[in-house]
PDB file of C-alpha atoms in Angstrom:
ATOM      1  CA  MET K   1      -0.548  -3.700  11.526  1.00  0.00           C
ATOM      2  CA  GLU K   2      -2.927  -6.121   9.892  1.00  0.00           C
ATOM      3  CA  LEU K   3      -5.819  -5.937   7.460  1.00  0.00           C
ATOM      4  CA  VAL K   4      -8.869  -8.000   8.349  1.00  0.00           C
ATOM      5  CA  GLU K   5     -11.642  -8.343   5.792  1.00  0.00           C
ATOM      6  CA  ALA K   6     -14.756  -6.634   7.135  1.00  0.00           C
ATOM      7  CA  THR K   7     -18.054  -8.463   7.545  1.00  0.00           C
ATOM      8  CA  ALA K   8     -21.628  -7.386   8.214  1.00  0.00           C
ATOM      9  CA  GLU K   9     -20.794  -7.507  11.925  1.00  0.00           C
ATOM     10  CA  ASP K  10     -18.354  -4.614  11.372  1.00  0.00           C
ATOM     11  CA  VAL K  11     -20.855  -2.222   9.770  1.00  0.00           C
ATOM     12  CA  ASP K  12     -21.252   0.019  12.845  1.00  0.00           C
ATOM     13  CA  SER K  13     -17.485   0.431  13.137  1.00  0.00           C
ATOM     14  CA  LEU K  14     -17.220   1.187   9.419  1.00  0.00           C
ATOM     15  CA  VAL K  15     -20.072   3.710   9.492  1.00  0.00           C
ATOM     16  CA  LYS K  16     -18.471   5.538  12.424  1.00  0.00           C
ATOM     17  CA  ARG K  17     -15.168   5.856  10.612  1.00  0.00           C
ATOM     18  CA  TRP K  18     -16.726   6.632   7.225  1.00  0.00           C
ATOM     19  CA  TYR K  19     -18.723   9.452   8.790  1.00  0.00           C
ATOM     20  CA  ALA K  20     -15.580  10.939  10.346  1.00  0.00           C
ATOM     21  CA  LEU K  21     -13.853  10.756   6.949  1.00  0.00           C
ATOM     22  CA  ALA K  22     -16.817  12.168   5.002  1.00  0.00           C
ATOM     23  CA  ASP K  23     -17.343  14.943   7.543  1.00  0.00           C
ATOM     24  CA  SER K  24     -13.691  15.972   7.290  1.00  0.00           C
ATOM     25  CA  MET K  25     -13.953  16.114   3.484  1.00  0.00           C
ATOM     26  CA  GLN K  26     -16.700  18.748   3.586  1.00  0.00           C
ATOM     27  CA  GLU K  27     -14.163  21.538   4.042  1.00  0.00           C
ATOM     28  CA  TYR K  28     -12.508  20.809   0.696  1.00  0.00           C
ATOM     29  CA  ASP K  29     -15.458  21.313  -1.650  1.00  0.00           C
ATOM     30  CA  GLU K  30     -19.151  22.163  -1.539  1.00  0.00           C
ATOM     31  CA  LEU K  31     -19.891  18.966  -3.487  1.00  0.00           C
ATOM     32  CA  ASN K  32     -18.783  17.042  -0.382  1.00  0.00           C
ATOM     33  CA  GLU K  33     -21.627  18.459   1.733  1.00  0.00           C
ATOM     34  CA  LEU K  34     -23.319  15.680   3.698  1.00  0.00           C
ATOM     35  CA  THR K  35     -27.073  15.240   3.883  1.00  0.00           C
ATOM     36  CA  TYR K  36     -26.835  13.963   7.458  1.00  0.00           C
ATOM     37  CA  GLU K  37     -27.026  16.222  10.501  1.00  0.00           C
ATOM     38  CA  ASP K  38     -24.990  13.703  12.509  1.00  0.00           C
ATOM     39  CA  ILE K  39     -23.882  10.085  12.531  1.00  0.00           C
ATOM     40  CA  THR K  40     -27.125   8.826  14.091  1.00  0.00           C
ATOM     41  CA  GLU K  41     -28.864   9.449  10.738  1.00  0.00           C
ATOM     42  CA  VAL K  42     -26.442   7.248   8.773  1.00  0.00           C
ATOM     43  CA  SER K  43     -27.763   3.821   7.820  1.00  0.00           C
ATOM     44  CA  GLY K  44     -25.425   0.881   7.547  1.00  0.00           C
ATOM     45  CA  ASP K  45     -27.148  -0.233   4.336  1.00  0.00           C
ATOM     46  CA  GLY K  46     -24.522   1.410   2.135  1.00  0.00           C
ATOM     47  CA  PHE K  47     -21.733  -0.598   3.715  1.00  0.00           C
ATOM     48  CA  ARG K  48     -23.798  -3.781   3.715  1.00  0.00           C
ATOM     49  CA  SER K  49     -24.216  -3.367  -0.060  1.00  0.00           C
ATOM     50  CA  LEU K  50     -20.547  -2.510  -0.497  1.00  0.00           C
ATOM     51  CA  LEU K  51     -19.503  -5.660   1.367  1.00  0.00           C
ATOM     52  CA  GLU K  52     -21.481  -7.700  -1.177  1.00  0.00           C
ATOM     53  CA  GLU K  53     -20.186  -5.890  -4.275  1.00  0.00           C
ATOM     54  CA  GLU K  54     -17.968  -7.879  -6.601  1.00  0.00           C
ATOM     55  CA  GLY K  55     -14.491  -6.424  -7.007  1.00  0.00           C
ATOM     56  CA  VAL K  56     -14.717  -4.425  -3.764  1.00  0.00           C
ATOM     57  CA  THR K  57     -13.087  -5.410  -0.483  1.00  0.00           C
ATOM     58  CA  VAL K  58     -13.296  -3.487   2.779  1.00  0.00           C
ATOM     59  CA  TYR K  59     -10.679  -4.158   5.441  1.00  0.00           C
ATOM     60  CA  LEU K  60     -10.480  -3.101   9.049  1.00  0.00           C
ATOM     61  CA  ILE K  61      -7.011  -1.902   9.979  1.00  0.00           C
ATOM     62  CA  GLY K  62      -5.824  -3.558  13.146  1.00  0.00           C
ATOM     63  CA  HIS K  63      -2.987  -2.573  15.423  1.00  0.00           C
ATOM     64  CA  GLY K  64      -2.398  -4.780  18.422  1.00  0.00           C
ATOM     65  CA  ASN K  65      -5.826  -5.731  19.740  1.00  0.00           C
ATOM     66  CA  GLU K  66      -7.700  -2.717  18.411  1.00  0.00           C
ATOM     67  CA  THR K  67      -9.183  -1.475  15.166  1.00  0.00           C
ATOM     68  CA  ILE K  68      -7.644   1.846  14.152  1.00  0.00           C
ATOM     69  CA  GLY K  69      -9.182   2.460  10.738  1.00  0.00           C
ATOM     70  CA  TYR K  70     -10.392   0.978   7.493  1.00  0.00           C
ATOM     71  CA  VAL K  71      -9.492   0.804   3.830  1.00  0.00           C
ATOM     72  CA  THR K  72     -11.782   0.142   0.872  1.00  0.00           C
ATOM     73  CA  LEU K  73     -10.284  -1.338  -2.283  1.00  0.00           C
ATOM     74  CA  ARG K  74     -11.837  -1.713  -5.742  1.00  0.00           C
ATOM     75  CA  GLU K  75     -10.373  -3.819  -8.545  1.00  0.00           C
ATOM     76  CA  GLY K  76     -10.621  -2.621 -12.109  1.00  0.00           C
ATOM     77  CA  SER K  77      -9.165  -2.941 -15.549  1.00  0.00           C
ATOM     78  CA  HIS K  78      -8.338  -1.004 -18.696  1.00  0.00           C
ATOM     79  CA  PRO K  79      -8.153  -3.866 -21.219  1.00  0.00           C
ATOM     80  CA  SER K  80      -6.758  -1.673 -24.000  1.00  0.00           C
ATOM     81  CA  ARG K  81      -3.733  -0.594 -21.987  1.00  0.00           C
ATOM     82  CA  GLU K  82      -0.404  -2.250 -21.338  1.00  0.00           C
ATOM     83  CA  TYR K  83      -0.922  -1.657 -17.621  1.00  0.00           C
ATOM     84  CA  ALA K  84      -4.451  -2.998 -17.536  1.00  0.00           C
ATOM     85  CA  GLN K  85      -5.191  -4.379 -14.064  1.00  0.00           C
ATOM     86  CA  TYR K  86      -5.388  -2.007 -11.125  1.00  0.00           C
ATOM     87  CA  LEU K  87      -6.414  -1.857  -7.516  1.00  0.00           C
ATOM     88  CA  ARG K  88      -7.900   1.453  -6.389  1.00  0.00           C
ATOM     89  CA  ILE K  89      -7.749   2.715  -2.827  1.00  0.00           C
ATOM     90  CA  VAL K  90     -11.246   4.182  -2.514  1.00  0.00           C
ATOM     91  CA  ASP K  91     -11.081   5.134   1.170  1.00  0.00           C
ATOM     92  CA  LEU K  92      -8.184   5.015   3.610  1.00  0.00           C
ATOM     93  CA  PHE K  93      -8.982   6.211   7.106  1.00  0.00           C
ATOM     94  CA  ILE K  94      -6.840   6.049  10.231  1.00  0.00           C
ATOM     95  CA  ASP K  95      -8.391   7.102  13.536  1.00  0.00           C
ATOM     96  CA  GLU K  96      -7.142  10.530  14.552  1.00  0.00           C
ATOM     97  CA  SER K  97      -5.473   9.235  17.725  1.00  0.00           C
ATOM     98  CA  HIS K  98      -3.315   6.867  15.614  1.00  0.00           C
ATOM     99  CA  ARG K  99      -2.233   9.221  12.827  1.00  0.00           C
ATOM    100  CA  ASN K 100       1.341  10.249  12.066  1.00  0.00           C
ATOM    101  CA  ARG K 101       2.735   6.959  13.352  1.00  0.00           C
ATOM    102  CA  GLY K 102       3.321   5.238  10.021  1.00  0.00           C
ATOM    103  CA  HIS K 103       0.093   3.211   9.969  1.00  0.00           C
ATOM    104  CA  GLY K 104      -1.086   4.710   6.655  1.00  0.00           C
ATOM    105  CA  THR K 105       2.262   3.919   5.052  1.00  0.00           C
ATOM    106  CA  GLN K 106       2.024   0.348   6.349  1.00  0.00           C
ATOM    107  CA  VAL K 107      -1.477   0.046   4.885  1.00  0.00           C
ATOM    108  CA  VAL K 108      -0.238   1.216   1.472  1.00  0.00           C
ATOM    109  CA  GLU K 109       2.593  -1.340   1.626  1.00  0.00           C
ATOM    110  CA  ARG K 110       0.107  -4.092   2.496  1.00  0.00           C
ATOM    111  CA  VAL K 111      -2.218  -2.954  -0.322  1.00  0.00           C
ATOM    112  CA  LYS K 112       0.721  -3.141  -2.759  1.00  0.00           C
ATOM    113  CA  HIS K 113       1.249  -6.744  -1.665  1.00  0.00           C
ATOM    114  CA  LEU K 114      -2.478  -7.530  -2.112  1.00  0.00           C
ATOM    115  CA  ALA K 115      -2.431  -5.931  -5.570  1.00  0.00           C
ATOM    116  CA  ARG K 116       0.479  -8.114  -6.646  1.00  0.00           C
ATOM    117  CA  GLU K 117      -1.301 -11.216  -5.288  1.00  0.00           C
ATOM    118  CA  ARG K 118      -4.347 -10.261  -7.387  1.00  0.00           C
ATOM    119  CA  GLU K 119      -2.082  -9.868 -10.429  1.00  0.00           C
ATOM    120  CA  CYS K 120      -2.661  -6.124 -10.644  1.00  0.00           C
ATOM    121  CA  ASP K 121       0.062  -4.050 -12.230  1.00  0.00           C
ATOM    122  CA  HIS K 122      -0.667  -0.679 -10.638  1.00  0.00           C
ATOM    123  CA  LEU K 123      -2.430   1.103  -7.799  1.00  0.00           C
ATOM    124  CA  LYS K 124      -4.706   4.119  -8.072  1.00  0.00           C
ATOM    125  CA  VAL K 125      -5.936   6.606  -5.525  1.00  0.00           C
ATOM    126  CA  SER K 126      -7.750   9.932  -5.661  1.00  0.00           C
ATOM    127  CA  THR K 127      -7.869  12.712  -3.131  1.00  0.00           C
ATOM    128  CA  GLU K 128      -9.408  16.134  -2.870  1.00  0.00           C
ATOM    129  CA  TRP K 129      -7.395  18.737  -4.763  1.00  0.00           C
ATOM    130  CA  HIS K 130      -7.150  21.065  -1.751  1.00  0.00           C
ATOM    131  CA  ASN K 131      -6.297  18.294   0.727  1.00  0.00           C
ATOM    132  CA  GLU K 132      -2.585  19.015   0.713  1.00  0.00           C
ATOM    133  CA  GLY K 133      -1.918  16.601   3.594  1.00  0.00           C
ATOM    134  CA  ALA K 134      -3.362  13.651   1.664  1.00  0.00           C
ATOM    135  CA  ARG K 135      -1.597  14.689  -1.542  1.00  0.00           C
ATOM    136  CA  ARG K 136       1.726  14.868   0.315  1.00  0.00           C
ATOM    137  CA  PHE K 137       1.096  11.484   1.982  1.00  0.00           C
ATOM    138  CA  TYR K 138       0.436   9.742  -1.336  1.00  0.00           C
ATOM    139  CA  ARG K 139       3.411  11.390  -3.055  1.00  0.00           C
ATOM    140  CA  GLU K 140       5.667  10.278  -0.198  1.00  0.00           C
ATOM    141  CA  ALA K 141       4.184   6.760  -0.451  1.00  0.00           C
ATOM    142  CA  GLY K 142       5.357   6.600  -4.076  1.00  0.00           C
ATOM    143  CA  PHE K 143       2.261   7.664  -6.006  1.00  0.00           C
ATOM    144  CA  ARG K 144       2.590  10.261  -8.748  1.00  0.00           C
ATOM    145  CA  PRO K 145      -0.005  12.588 -10.219  1.00  0.00           C
ATOM    146  CA  LYS K 146      -1.415  11.090 -13.402  1.00  0.00           C
ATOM    147  CA  GLN K 147      -4.877  12.439 -14.022  1.00  0.00           C
ATOM    148  CA  VAL K 148      -7.129  15.201 -12.724  1.00  0.00           C
ATOM    149  CA  ASP K 149     -10.857  14.696 -12.095  1.00  0.00           C
ATOM    150  CA  PHE K 150     -13.157  17.644 -12.696  1.00  0.00           C
ATOM    151  CA  ALA K 151     -16.597  18.063 -11.142  1.00  0.00           C
ATOM    152  CA  MET K 152     -19.529  20.373 -11.844  1.00  0.00           C
ATOM    153  CA  SER K 153     -22.663  20.984  -9.810  1.00  0.00           C
ATOM    154  CA  LEU K 154     -25.831  20.829 -11.910  1.00  0.00           C
ATOM    155  CA  GLU K 155     -27.905  22.989  -9.569  1.00  0.00           C
TER     156      GLU K 155
END
């Protein structure tokens, strides 16, 4: 497994995978409802902007000669805390046909290595409360619950 930094040439591949991830998240909360009827309505502009954003890196996940997913990472800091520098896993997506083979675990291990190289002292990740599979995956990968996000619709 390898992580290859994504470029503008990879936007279509990223959009395809992001849409699959976002679509699957709709079942967990009404606030995840997409505005798109299908993937053909999704512009690549969001990823093009993300690829230019400071502190954000998007990687394609490679296995052999094929791309099997992507991971988006965002650096951040809490200057008032002892553990101040972090790397957040924003999105981690493995193509369905490659799941349950250890690729996600390998990505987390590689992200830990990247975080240490960037002099971060901890990793963060969030997942939908009702997504028990993702919660189990992250617990088994060594993450622990630390904080709960709350959301409220203003409609």
